[in-house]
Short mmCIF file of C-alpha atoms in Angstrom, two decimals:
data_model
loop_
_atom_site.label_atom_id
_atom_site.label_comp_id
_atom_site.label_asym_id
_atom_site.label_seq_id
_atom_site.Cartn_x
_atom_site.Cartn_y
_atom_site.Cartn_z
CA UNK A 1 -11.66 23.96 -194.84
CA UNK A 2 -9.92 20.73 -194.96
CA UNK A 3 -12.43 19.56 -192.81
CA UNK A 4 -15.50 20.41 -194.77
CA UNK A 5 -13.47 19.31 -197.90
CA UNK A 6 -13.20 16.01 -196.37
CA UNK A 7 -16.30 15.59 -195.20
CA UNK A 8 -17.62 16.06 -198.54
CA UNK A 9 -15.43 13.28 -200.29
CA UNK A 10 -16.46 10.99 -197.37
CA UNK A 11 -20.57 11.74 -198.28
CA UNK A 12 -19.64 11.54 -201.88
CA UNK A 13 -18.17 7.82 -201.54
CA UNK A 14 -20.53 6.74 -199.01
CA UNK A 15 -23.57 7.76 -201.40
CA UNK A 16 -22.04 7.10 -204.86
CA UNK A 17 -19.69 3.99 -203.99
CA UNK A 18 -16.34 3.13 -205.69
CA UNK A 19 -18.46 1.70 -208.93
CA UNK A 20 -20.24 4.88 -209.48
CA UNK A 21 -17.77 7.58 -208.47
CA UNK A 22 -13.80 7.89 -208.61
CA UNK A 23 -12.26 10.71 -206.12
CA UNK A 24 -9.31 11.88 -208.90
CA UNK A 25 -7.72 14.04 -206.40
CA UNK A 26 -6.63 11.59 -203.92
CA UNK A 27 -2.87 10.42 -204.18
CA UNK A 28 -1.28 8.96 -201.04
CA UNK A 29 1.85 11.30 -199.73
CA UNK A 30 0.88 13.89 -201.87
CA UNK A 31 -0.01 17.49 -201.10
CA UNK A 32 -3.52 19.06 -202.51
CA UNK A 33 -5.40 22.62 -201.84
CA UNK A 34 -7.35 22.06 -198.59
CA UNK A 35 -10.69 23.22 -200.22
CA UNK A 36 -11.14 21.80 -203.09
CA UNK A 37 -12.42 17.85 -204.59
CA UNK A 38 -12.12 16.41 -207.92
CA UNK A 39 -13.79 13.80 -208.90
CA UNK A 40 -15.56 12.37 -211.77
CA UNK A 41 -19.07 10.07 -212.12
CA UNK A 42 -18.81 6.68 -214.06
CA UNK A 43 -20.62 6.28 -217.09
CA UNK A 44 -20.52 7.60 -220.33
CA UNK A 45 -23.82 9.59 -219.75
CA UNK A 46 -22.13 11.30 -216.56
CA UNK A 47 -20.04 13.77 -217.86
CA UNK A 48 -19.53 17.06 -215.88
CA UNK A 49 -21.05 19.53 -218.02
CA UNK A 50 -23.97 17.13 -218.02
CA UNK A 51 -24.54 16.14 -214.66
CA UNK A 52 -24.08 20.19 -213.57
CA UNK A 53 -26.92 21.06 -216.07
CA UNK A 54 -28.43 18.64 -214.16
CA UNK A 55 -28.47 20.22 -210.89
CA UNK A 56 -30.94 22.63 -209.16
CA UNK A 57 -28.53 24.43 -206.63
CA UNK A 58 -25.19 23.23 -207.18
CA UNK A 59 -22.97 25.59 -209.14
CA UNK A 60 -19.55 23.88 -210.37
CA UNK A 61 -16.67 23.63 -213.05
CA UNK A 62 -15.31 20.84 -214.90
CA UNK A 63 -12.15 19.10 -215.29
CA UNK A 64 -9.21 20.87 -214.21
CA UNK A 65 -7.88 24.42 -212.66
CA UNK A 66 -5.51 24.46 -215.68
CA UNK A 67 -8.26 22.99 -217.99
CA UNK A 68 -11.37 24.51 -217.35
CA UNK A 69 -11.67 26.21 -220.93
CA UNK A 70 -11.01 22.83 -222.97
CA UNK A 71 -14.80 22.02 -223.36
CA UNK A 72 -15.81 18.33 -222.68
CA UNK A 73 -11.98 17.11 -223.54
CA UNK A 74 -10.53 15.33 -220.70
CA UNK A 75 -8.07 17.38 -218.49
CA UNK A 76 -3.91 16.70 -219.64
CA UNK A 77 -3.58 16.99 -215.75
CA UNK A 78 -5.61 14.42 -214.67
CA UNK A 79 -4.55 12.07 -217.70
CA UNK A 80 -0.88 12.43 -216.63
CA UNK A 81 -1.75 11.53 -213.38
CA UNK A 82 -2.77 7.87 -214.59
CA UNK A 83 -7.24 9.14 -214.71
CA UNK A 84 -8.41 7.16 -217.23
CA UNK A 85 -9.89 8.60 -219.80
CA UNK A 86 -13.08 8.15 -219.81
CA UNK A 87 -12.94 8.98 -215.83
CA UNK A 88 -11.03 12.01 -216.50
CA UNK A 89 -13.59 13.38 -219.58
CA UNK A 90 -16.39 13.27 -216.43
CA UNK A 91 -14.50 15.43 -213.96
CA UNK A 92 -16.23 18.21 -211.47
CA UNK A 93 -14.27 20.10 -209.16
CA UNK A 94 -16.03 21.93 -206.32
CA UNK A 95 -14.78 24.00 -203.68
CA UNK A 96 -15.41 24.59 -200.20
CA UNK A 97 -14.84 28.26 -198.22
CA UNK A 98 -14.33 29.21 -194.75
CA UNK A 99 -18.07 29.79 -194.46
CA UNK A 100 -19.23 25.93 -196.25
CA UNK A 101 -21.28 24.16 -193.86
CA UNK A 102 -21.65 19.91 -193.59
CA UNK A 103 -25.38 20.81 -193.77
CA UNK A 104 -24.55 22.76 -197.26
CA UNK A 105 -22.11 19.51 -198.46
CA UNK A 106 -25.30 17.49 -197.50
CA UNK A 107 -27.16 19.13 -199.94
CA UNK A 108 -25.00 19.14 -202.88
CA UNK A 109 -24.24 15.69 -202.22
CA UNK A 110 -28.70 15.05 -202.56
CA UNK A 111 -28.63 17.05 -205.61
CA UNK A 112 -25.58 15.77 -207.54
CA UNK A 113 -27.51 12.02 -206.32
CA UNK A 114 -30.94 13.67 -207.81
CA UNK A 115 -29.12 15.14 -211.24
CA UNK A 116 -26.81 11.53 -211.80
CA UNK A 117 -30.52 9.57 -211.48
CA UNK A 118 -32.22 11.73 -213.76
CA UNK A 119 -29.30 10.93 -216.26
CA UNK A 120 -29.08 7.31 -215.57
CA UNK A 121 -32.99 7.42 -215.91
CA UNK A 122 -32.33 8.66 -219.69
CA UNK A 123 -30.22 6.31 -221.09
#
């Protein structure tokens, strides 16, 4: 699962780029769960709950494990691990299983790129 978890924050920072996107869940020497990605869209019009209502196929959560029933409040976790806030209020976290495919990661990856340009399109 790493693998396909990988794979996915590569595709997400190859589409998005460093000004757009900001993978949360990536501290050097640290340990993390190998299927799952945080990361949050930059923008004020990008928040999670907005860019997932957004999206045709992609089904997601916001902010973190710990947080997910806080609403559009950014996660404690991810503020106390130096997230801005304004990068932390915007957090997704997806998951990959055993069965997740690159073709599958490909195609979030078009529709989270589909649902941030319709935003971006409304501001």
């Amino acid at each position: 699962m790493r693998d396909v978890r990988d794979y996915l924050e590569e595709r997400l920072a190859a589409e998005f780029g460093e000004k757009k996107i900001h993978l949360n869940s990536q501290f050097p020497g640290t340990e993390r769960l190998s299927n799952t990605c945080n990361f949050s869209f930059r923008g004020p019009q990008l928040q999670g709950c907005s860019v997932l209502a957004q999206c045709r196929t992609l089904l997601a959560s916001v902010g973190a494990a710990c947080h997910s029933d806080h609403g559009d409040r950014p996660s404690p976790v991810l503020l106390s691990c130096g997230i801005p806030f304004d990068v932390a209020r915007n957090a997704l976290r997806l998951s990959v299983g055993r069965s997740t495919t690159r073709a599958e990661v490909d195609l979030v990856v078009q529709d989270l790129k589909q649902a941030v340009a319709r935003l971006e399109g409304q501001a």
